[in-house]
PDB file of C-alpha atoms in Angstrom:
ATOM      1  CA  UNK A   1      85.352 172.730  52.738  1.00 41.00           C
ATOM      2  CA  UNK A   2      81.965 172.045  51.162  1.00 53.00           C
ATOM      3  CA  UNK A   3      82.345 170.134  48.023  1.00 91.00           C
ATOM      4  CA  UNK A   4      85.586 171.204  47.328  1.00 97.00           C
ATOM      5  CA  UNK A   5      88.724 172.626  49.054  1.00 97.00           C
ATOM      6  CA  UNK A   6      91.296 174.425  46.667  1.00 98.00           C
ATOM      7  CA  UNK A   7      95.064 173.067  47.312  1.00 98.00           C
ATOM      8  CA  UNK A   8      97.462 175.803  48.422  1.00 97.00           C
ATOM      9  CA  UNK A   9     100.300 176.061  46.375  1.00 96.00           C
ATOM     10  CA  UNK A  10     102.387 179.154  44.835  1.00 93.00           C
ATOM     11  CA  UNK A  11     102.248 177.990  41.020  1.00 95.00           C
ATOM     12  CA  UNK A  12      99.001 177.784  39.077  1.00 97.00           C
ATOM     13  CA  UNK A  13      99.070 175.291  35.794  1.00 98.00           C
ATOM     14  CA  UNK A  14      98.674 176.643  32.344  1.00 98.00           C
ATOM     15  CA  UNK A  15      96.990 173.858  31.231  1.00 98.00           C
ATOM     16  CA  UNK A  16      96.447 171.200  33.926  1.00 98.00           C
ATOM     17  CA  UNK A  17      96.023 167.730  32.959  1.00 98.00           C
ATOM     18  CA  UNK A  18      96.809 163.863  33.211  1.00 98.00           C
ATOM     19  CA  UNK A  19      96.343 162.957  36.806  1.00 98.00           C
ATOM     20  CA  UNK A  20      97.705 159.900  38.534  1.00 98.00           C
ATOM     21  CA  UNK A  21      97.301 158.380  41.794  1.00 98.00           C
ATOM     22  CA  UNK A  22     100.001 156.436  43.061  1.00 98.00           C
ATOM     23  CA  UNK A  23      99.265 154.195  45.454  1.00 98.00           C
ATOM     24  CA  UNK A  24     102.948 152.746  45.657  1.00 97.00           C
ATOM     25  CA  UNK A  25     104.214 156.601  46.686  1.00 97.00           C
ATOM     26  CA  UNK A  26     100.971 157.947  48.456  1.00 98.00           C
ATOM     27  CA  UNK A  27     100.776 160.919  46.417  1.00 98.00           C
ATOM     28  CA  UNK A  28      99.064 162.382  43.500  1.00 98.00           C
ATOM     29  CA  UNK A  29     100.760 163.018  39.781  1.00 98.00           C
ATOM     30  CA  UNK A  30      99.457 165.573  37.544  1.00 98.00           C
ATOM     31  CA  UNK A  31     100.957 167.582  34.194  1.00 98.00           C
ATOM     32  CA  UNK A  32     101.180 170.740  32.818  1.00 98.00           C
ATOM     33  CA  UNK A  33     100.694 170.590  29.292  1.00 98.00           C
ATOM     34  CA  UNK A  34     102.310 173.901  28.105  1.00 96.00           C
ATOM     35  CA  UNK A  35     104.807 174.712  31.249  1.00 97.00           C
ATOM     36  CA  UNK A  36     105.923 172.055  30.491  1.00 97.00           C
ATOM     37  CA  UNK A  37     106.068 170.550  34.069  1.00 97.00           C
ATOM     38  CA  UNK A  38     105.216 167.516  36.212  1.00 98.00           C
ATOM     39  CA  UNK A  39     103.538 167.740  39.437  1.00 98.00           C
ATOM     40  CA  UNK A  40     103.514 165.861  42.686  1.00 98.00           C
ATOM     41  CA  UNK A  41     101.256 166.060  45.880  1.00 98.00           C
ATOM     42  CA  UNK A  42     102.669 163.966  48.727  1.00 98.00           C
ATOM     43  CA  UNK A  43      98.862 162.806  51.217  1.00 98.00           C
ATOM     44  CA  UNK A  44     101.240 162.305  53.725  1.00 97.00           C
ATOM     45  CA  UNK A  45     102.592 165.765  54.325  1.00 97.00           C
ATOM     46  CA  UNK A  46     100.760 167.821  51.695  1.00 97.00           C
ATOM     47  CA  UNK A  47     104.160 168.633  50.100  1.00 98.00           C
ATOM     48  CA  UNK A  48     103.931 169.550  46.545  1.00 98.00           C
ATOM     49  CA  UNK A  49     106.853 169.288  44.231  1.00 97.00           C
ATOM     50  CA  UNK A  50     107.359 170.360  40.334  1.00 97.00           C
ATOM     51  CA  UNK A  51     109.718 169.303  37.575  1.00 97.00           C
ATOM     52  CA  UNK A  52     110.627 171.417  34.605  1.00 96.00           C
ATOM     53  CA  UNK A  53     109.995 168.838  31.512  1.00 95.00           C
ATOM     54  CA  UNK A  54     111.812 169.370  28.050  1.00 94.00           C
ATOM     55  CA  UNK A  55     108.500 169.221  26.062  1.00 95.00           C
ATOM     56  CA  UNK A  56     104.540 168.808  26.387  1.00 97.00           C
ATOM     57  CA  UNK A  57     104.183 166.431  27.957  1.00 98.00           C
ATOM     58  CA  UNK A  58      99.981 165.602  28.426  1.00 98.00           C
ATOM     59  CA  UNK A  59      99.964 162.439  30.850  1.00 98.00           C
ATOM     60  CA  UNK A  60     101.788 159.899  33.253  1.00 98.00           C
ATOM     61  CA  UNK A  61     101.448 156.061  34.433  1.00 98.00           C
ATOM     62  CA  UNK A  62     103.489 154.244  36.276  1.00 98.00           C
ATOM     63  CA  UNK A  63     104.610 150.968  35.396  1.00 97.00           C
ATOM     64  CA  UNK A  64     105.802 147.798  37.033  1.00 96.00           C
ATOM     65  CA  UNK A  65     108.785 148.530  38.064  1.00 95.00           C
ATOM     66  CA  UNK A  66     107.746 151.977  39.801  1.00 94.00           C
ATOM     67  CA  UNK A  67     108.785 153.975  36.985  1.00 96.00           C
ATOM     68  CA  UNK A  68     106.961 156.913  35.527  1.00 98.00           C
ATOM     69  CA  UNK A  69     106.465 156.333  31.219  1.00 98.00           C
ATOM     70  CA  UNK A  70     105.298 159.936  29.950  1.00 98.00           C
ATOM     71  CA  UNK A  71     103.040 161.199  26.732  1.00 98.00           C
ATOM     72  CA  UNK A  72     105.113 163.721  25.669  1.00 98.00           C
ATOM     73  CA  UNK A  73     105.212 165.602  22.303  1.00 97.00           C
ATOM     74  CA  UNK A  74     107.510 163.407  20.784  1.00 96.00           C
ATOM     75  CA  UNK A  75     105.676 159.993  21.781  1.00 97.00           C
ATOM     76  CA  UNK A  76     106.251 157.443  24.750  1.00 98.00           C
ATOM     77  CA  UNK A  77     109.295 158.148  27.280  1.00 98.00           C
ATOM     78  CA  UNK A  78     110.750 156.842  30.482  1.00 97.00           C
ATOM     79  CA  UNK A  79     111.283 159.227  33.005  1.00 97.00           C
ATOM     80  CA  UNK A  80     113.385 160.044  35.917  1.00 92.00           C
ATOM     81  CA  UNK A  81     113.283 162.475  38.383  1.00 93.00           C
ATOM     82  CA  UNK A  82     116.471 162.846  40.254  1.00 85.00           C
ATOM     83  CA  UNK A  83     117.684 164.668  38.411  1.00 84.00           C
ATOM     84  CA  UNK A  84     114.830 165.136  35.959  1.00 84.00           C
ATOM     85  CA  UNK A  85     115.669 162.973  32.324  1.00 88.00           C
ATOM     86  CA  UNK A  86     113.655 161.248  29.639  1.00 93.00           C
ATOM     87  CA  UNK A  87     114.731 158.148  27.825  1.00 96.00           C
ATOM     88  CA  UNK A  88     112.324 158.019  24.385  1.00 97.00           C
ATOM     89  CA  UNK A  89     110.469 154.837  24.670  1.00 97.00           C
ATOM     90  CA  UNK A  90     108.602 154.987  20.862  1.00 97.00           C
ATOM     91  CA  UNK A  91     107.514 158.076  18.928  1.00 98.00           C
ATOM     92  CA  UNK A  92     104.031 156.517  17.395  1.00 98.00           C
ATOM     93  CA  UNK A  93     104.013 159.569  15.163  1.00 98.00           C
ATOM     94  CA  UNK A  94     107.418 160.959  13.719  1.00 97.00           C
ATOM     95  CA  UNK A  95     105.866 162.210  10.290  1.00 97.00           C
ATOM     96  CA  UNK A  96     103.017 164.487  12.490  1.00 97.00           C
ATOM     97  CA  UNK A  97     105.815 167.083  13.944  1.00 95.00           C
ATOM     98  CA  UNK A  98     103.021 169.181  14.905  1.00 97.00           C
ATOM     99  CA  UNK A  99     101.479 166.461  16.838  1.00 98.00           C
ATOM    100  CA  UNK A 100     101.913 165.687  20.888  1.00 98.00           C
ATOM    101  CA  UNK A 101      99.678 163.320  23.012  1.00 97.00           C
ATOM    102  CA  UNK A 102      97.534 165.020  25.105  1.00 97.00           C
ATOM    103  CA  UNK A 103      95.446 162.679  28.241  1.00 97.00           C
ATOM    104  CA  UNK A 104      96.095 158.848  28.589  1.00 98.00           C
ATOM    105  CA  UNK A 105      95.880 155.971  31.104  1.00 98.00           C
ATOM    106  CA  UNK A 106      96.711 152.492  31.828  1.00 98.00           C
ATOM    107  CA  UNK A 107      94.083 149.998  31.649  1.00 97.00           C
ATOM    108  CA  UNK A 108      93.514 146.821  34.569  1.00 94.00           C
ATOM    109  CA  UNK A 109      95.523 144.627  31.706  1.00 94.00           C
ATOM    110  CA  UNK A 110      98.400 146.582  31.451  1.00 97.00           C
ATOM    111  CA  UNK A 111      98.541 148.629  28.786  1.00 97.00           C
ATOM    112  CA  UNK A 112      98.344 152.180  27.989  1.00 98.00           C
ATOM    113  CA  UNK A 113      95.413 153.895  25.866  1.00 98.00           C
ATOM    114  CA  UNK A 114      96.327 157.248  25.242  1.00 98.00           C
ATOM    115  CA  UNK A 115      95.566 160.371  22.284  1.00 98.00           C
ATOM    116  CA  UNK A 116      97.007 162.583  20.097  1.00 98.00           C
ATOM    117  CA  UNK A 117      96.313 165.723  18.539  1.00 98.00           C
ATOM    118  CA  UNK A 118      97.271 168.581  16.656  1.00 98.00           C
ATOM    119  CA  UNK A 119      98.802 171.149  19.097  1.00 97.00           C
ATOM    120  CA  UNK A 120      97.443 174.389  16.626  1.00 96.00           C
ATOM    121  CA  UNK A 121      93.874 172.590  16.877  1.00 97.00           C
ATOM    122  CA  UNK A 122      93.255 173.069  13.262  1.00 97.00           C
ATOM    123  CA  UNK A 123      92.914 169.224  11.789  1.00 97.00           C
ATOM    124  CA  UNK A 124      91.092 166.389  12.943  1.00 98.00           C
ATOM    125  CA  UNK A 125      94.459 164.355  12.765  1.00 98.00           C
ATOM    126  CA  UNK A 126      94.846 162.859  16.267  1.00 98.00           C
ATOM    127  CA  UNK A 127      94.304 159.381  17.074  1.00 98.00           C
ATOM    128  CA  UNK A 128      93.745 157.278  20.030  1.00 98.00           C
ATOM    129  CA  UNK A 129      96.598 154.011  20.301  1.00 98.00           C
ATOM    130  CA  UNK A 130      97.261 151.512  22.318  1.00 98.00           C
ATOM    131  CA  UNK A 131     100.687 150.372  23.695  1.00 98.00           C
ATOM    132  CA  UNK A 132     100.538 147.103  24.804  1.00 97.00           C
ATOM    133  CA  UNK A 133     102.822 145.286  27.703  1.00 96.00           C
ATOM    134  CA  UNK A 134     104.789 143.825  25.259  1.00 96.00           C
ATOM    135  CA  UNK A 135     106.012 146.825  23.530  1.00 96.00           C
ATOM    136  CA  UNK A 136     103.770 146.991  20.257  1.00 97.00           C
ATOM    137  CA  UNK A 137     101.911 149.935  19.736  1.00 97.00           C
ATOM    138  CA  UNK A 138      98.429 150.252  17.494  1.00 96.00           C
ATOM    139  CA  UNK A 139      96.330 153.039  16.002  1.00 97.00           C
ATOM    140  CA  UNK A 140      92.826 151.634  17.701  1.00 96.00           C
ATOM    141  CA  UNK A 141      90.487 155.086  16.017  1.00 97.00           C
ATOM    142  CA  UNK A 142      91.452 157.869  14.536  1.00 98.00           C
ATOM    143  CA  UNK A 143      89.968 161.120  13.063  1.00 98.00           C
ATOM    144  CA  UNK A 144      90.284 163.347  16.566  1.00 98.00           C
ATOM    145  CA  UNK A 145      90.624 167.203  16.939  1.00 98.00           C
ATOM    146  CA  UNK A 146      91.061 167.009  20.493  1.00 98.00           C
ATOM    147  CA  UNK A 147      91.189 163.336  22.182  1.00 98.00           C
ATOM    148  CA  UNK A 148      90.136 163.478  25.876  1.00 98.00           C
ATOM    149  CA  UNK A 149      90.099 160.012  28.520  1.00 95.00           C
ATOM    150  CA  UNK A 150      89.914 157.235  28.439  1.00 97.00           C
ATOM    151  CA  UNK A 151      88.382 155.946  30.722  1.00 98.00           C
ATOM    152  CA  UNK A 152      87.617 152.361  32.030  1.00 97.00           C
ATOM    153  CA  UNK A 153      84.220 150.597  33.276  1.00 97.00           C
ATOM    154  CA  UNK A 154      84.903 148.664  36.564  1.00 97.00           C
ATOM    155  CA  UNK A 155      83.228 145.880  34.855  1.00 94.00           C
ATOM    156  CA  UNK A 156      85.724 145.985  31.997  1.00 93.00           C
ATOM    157  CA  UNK A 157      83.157 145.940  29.085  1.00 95.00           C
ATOM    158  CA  UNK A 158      83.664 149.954  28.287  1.00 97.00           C
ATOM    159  CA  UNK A 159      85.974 152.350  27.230  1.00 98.00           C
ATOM    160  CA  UNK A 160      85.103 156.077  27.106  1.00 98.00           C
ATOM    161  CA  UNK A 161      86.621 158.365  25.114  1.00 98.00           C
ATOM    162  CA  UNK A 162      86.204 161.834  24.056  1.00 98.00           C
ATOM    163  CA  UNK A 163      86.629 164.156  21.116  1.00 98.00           C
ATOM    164  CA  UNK A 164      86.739 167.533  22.958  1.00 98.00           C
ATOM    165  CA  UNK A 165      86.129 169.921  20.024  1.00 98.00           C
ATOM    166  CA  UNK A 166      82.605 167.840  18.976  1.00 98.00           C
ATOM    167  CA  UNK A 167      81.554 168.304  22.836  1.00 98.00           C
ATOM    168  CA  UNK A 168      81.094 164.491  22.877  1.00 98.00           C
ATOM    169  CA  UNK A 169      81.745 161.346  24.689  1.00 98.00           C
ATOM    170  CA  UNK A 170      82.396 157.907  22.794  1.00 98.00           C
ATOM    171  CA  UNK A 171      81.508 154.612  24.397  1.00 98.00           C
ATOM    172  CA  UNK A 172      83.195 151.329  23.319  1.00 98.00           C
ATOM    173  CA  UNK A 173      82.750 148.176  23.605  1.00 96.00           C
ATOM    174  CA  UNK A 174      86.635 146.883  24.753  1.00 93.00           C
ATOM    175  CA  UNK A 175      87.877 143.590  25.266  1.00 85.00           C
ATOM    176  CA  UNK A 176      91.808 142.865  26.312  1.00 76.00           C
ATOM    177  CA  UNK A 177      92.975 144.164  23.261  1.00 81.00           C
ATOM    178  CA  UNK A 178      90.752 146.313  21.679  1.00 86.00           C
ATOM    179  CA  UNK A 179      87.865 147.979  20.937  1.00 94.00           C
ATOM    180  CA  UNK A 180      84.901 148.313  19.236  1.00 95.00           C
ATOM    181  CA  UNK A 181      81.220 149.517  18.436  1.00 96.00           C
ATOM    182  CA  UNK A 182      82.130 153.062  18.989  1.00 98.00           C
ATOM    183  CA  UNK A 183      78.488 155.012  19.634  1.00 98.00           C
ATOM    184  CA  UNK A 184      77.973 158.830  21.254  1.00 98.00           C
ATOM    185  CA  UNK A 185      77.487 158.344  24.946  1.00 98.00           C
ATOM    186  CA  UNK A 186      77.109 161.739  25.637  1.00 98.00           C
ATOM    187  CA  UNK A 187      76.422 165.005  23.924  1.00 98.00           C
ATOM    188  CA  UNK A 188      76.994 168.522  25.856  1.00 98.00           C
ATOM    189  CA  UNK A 189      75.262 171.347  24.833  1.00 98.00           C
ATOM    190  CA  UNK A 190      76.788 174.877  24.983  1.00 97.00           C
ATOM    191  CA  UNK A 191      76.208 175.517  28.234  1.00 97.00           C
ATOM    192  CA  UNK A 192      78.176 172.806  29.656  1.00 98.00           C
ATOM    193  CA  UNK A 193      81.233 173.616  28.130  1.00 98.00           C
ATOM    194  CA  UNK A 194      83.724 170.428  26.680  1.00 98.00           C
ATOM    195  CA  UNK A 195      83.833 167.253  27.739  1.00 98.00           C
ATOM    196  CA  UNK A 196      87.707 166.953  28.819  1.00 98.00           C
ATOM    197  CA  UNK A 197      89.431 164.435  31.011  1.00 98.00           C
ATOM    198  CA  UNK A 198      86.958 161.527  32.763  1.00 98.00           C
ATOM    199  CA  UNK A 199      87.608 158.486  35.206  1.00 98.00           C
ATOM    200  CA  UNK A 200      84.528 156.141  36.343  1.00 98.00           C
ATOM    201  CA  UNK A 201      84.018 155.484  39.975  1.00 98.00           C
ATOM    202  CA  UNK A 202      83.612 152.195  41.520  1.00 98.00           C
ATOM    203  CA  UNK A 203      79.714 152.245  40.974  1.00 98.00           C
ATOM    204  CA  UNK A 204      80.546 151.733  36.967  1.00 98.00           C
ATOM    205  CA  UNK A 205      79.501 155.659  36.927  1.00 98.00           C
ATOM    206  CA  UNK A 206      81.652 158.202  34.811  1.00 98.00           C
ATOM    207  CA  UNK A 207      82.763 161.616  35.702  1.00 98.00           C
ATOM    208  CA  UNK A 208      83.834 164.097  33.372  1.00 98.00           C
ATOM    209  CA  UNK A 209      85.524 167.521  33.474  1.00 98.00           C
ATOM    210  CA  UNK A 210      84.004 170.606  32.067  1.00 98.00           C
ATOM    211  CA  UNK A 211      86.005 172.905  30.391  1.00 98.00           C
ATOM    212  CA  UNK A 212      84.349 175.942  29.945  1.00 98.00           C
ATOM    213  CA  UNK A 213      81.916 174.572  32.049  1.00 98.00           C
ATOM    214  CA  UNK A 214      83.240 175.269  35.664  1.00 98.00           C
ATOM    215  CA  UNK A 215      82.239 172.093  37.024  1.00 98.00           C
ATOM    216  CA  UNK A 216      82.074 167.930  36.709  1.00 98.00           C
ATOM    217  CA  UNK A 217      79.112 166.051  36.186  1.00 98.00           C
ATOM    218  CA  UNK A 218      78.641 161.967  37.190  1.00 98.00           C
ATOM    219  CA  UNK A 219      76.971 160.212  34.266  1.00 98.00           C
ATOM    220  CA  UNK A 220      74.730 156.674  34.828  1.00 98.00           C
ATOM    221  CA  UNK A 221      75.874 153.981  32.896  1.00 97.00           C
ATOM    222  CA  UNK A 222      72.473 154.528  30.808  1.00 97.00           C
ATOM    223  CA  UNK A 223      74.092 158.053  29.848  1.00 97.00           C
ATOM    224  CA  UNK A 224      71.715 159.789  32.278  1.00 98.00           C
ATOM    225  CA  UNK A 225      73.000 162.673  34.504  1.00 98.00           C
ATOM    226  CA  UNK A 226      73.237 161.415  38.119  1.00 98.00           C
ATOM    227  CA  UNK A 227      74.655 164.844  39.702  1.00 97.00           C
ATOM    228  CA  UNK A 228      77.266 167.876  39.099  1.00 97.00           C
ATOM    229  CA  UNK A 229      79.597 169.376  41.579  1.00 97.00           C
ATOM    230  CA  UNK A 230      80.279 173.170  40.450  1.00 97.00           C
ATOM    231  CA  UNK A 231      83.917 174.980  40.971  1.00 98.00           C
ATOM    232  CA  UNK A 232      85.181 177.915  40.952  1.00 98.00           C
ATOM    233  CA  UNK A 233      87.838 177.261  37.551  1.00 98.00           C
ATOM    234  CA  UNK A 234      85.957 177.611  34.428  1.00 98.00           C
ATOM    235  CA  UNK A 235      88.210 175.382  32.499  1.00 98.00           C
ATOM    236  CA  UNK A 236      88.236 172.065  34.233  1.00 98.00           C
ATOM    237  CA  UNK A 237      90.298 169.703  33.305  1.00 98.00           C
ATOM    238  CA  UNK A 238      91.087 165.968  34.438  1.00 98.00           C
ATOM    239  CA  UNK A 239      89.522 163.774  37.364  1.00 98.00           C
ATOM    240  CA  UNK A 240      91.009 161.122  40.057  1.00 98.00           C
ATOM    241  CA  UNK A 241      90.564 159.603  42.777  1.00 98.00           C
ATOM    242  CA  UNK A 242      93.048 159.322  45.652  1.00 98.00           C
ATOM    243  CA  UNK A 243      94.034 157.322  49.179  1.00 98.00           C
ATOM    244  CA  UNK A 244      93.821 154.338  50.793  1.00 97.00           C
ATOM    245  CA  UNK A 245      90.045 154.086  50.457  1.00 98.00           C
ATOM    246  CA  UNK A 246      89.820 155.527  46.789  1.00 98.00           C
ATOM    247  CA  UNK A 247      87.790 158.118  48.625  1.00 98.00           C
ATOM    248  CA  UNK A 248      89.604 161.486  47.933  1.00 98.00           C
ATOM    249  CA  UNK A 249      88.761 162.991  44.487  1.00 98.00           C
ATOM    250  CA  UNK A 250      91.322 165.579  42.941  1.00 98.00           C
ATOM    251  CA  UNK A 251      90.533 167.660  39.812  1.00 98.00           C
ATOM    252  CA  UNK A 252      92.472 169.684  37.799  1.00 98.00           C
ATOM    253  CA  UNK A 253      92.010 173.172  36.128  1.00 98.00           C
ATOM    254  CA  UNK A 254      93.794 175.263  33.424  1.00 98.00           C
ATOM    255  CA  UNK A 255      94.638 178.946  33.030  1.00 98.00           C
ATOM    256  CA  UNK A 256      95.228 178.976  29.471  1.00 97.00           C
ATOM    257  CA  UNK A 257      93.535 181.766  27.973  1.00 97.00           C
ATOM    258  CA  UNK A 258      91.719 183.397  31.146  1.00 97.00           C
ATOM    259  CA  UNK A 259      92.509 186.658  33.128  1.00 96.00           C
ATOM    260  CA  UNK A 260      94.533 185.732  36.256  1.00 93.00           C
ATOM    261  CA  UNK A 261      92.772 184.424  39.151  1.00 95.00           C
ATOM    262  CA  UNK A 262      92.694 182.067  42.133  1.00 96.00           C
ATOM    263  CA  UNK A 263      91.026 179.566  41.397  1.00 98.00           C
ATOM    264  CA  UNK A 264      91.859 179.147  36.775  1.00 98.00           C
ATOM    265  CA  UNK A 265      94.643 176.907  36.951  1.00 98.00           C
ATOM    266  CA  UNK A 266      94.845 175.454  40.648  1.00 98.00           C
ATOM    267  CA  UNK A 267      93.969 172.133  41.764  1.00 98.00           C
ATOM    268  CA  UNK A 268      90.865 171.038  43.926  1.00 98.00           C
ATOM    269  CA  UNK A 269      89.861 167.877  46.547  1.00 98.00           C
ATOM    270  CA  UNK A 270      86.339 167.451  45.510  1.00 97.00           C
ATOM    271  CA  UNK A 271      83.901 165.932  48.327  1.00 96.00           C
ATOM    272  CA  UNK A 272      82.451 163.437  45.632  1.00 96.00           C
ATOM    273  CA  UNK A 273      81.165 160.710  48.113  1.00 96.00           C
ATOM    274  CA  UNK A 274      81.621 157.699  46.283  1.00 97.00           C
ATOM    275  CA  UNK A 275      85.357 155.708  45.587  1.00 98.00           C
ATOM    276  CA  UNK A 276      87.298 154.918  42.431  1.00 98.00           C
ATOM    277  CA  UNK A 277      89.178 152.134  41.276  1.00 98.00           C
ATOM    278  CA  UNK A 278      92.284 151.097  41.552  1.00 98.00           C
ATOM    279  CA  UNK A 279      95.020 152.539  39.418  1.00 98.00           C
ATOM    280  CA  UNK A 280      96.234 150.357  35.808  1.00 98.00           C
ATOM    281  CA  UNK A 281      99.907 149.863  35.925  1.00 98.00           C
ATOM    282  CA  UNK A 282     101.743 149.604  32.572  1.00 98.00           C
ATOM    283  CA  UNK A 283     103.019 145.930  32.665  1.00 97.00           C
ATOM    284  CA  UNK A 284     105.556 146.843  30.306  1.00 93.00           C
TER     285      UNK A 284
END
C-alpha cells in the first residue's frame, strides 16, 4: 500500500472527523460532522457500519461503562446504538444556538477536553471545556473560531490545541485539572493548509492533519518538523492510532466543499511506523 491504503467503503464523509479507537470493541469510531452520522470499522472483519445521528455531532469517547458520550450540537449526550438514541448529558452552551462542538477527547485522568465553535464560522466565540469525571463542566480558554485537538503528551505535561482559522497550534502546560501557559507551538504557512485534528504518538511526538494541505506532518516536541506523509484528500481531517500494538494509524478526510472524487472524504490506514497511546476513557 505504500504509506497509505484507502478503506473501501460505498459512502464518503462530508466532513470527517473525531476518531476513536476502541480497544474494548476492536474497531475504529469516527463522525461525520454535517451527515450527521457515526461510523464504525470492525479490525476483525473490516466491516464498516453507519448510524444516522439527529444533529452534528463532531466527536466520540467511550466511557467506563462501554458507553459512547457524544459532542453534539446541543452539548454532551449518551448514546446508544441499537436502535440509534441520545440521552442529553449537559448542554455547556444553551444561550450560543448557533454553536455545536466540533473535535474532543478523553484525557489518561478521565475527563473529556473538547471545543466549540460557531457553525457559520463568522465569530471567534468557541471555547475549549473540560468535563470532568464527576460531572462538572469548565470553560478552560476561550476566544476560538475553529477549535481543533486536543491532544495529550505521553508524559502528561502538554496539551495541544488548535485554532484552525489562525493556522496555529497552542501548547499548554496541563496538570490533572487544568491548564495553563498557553504559547504558539506551531505556525503553518499557506502552503500547508490548517492545522485540524492531532494525536501524539508514543515518542511524545505530535501529528497533525492538514486541511487544505493533503497530508499530515509529525512535529518534535521542540516544534521542529520530523516528517510528512502526503495523501491523496486535500482536506484532511483527524488522526489515530489503532490495534493491539497501537501500530495502525487511520486518518480521516472531508468532502465538504470539493468536486467529487475518490479519495475527498474517504478514510485512509497510514503506514506511520511508530505507535500511539492508549485511548482516555471518560471515568464518568
Amino acid at each position: 500500500m505504500g504509506r497509505w491504503r484507502k478503506i473501501e467503503r460505498e459512502v464518503r464523509d462530508s466532513l470527517g472527523e473525531g476518531t476513536l479507537w476502541s480497544a474494548r470493541e476492536n474497531a475504529v469510531y469516527w463522525v461525520d460532522i454535517l451527515a450527521p452520522a457515526l461510523n464504525r470499522l470492525s479490525l476483525a472483519d473490516a466491516a464498516i457500519e453507519r448510524w444516522d445521528m439527529p444533529e452534528p455531532l463532531g466527536w466520540v469517547v467511550e466511557n467506563r461503562q462501554g458507553e459512547l458520550i457524544g459532542g453534539f450540537q446541543s452539548g454532551f449526550g449518551r448514546i446508544s446504538l441499537a436502535p440509534p438514541d441520545i440521552a442529553p448529558i449537559y448542554d455547556p452552551e444553551p444561550h450560543l444556538p448557533g454553536n455545536r462542538m466540533n473535535d474532543g477527547k478523553a484525557d489518561r485522568m478521565g475527563a473529556i477536553w473538547c471545543g466549540t465553535m460557531d457553525m457559520a464560522e463568522e465569530e471567534a466565540r468557541g471555547s475549549l471545556y473540560r468535563l470532568s469525571p464527576d460531572g462538572a463542566c469548565h470553560v478552560v480558554d476561550s476566544g476560538y473560531m475553529v477549535p481543533n485537538g486536543p491532544a495529550f503528551s505521553p508524559c502528561g505535561r502538554w496539551l495541544y490545541h488548535a485554532d484552525t482559522a489562525l493556522r496555529t497550534v497552542y501548547r499548554f502546560e496541563a496538570d490533572e485539572t487544568k491548564i495553563g501557559g498557553k504559547t504558539p507551538f506551531i505556525r503553518f504557512g499557506e502552503s500547508d493548509g490548517y492545522p485540524d485534528g492531532m494525536t501524539c504518538d508514543a515518542e511524545g511526538f505530535l501529528w497533525v492533519a492538514h486541511w487544505d494541505g493533503a497530508r499530515i506532518s509529525r512535529f518534535a516536541p521542540d516544534g521542529r518538523l520530523d516528517r510528512t506523509i502526503p495523501l491523496p484528500a486535500q482536506r484532511v481531517t483527524n488522526i489515530t492510532f489503532a490495534g493491539d500494538r497501537l501500530d495502525r494509524m487511520f486518518v480521516t478526510s472531508a468532502a465538504t466543499g470539493l468536486p467529487a472524487s475518490e479519495f475527498d472524504g474517504a478514510l485512509f490506514e497510514i503506514d506511520s511506523g511508530v505507535r500511539g497511546n492508549p485511548t482516555g476513557i471518560y471515568q464518568g
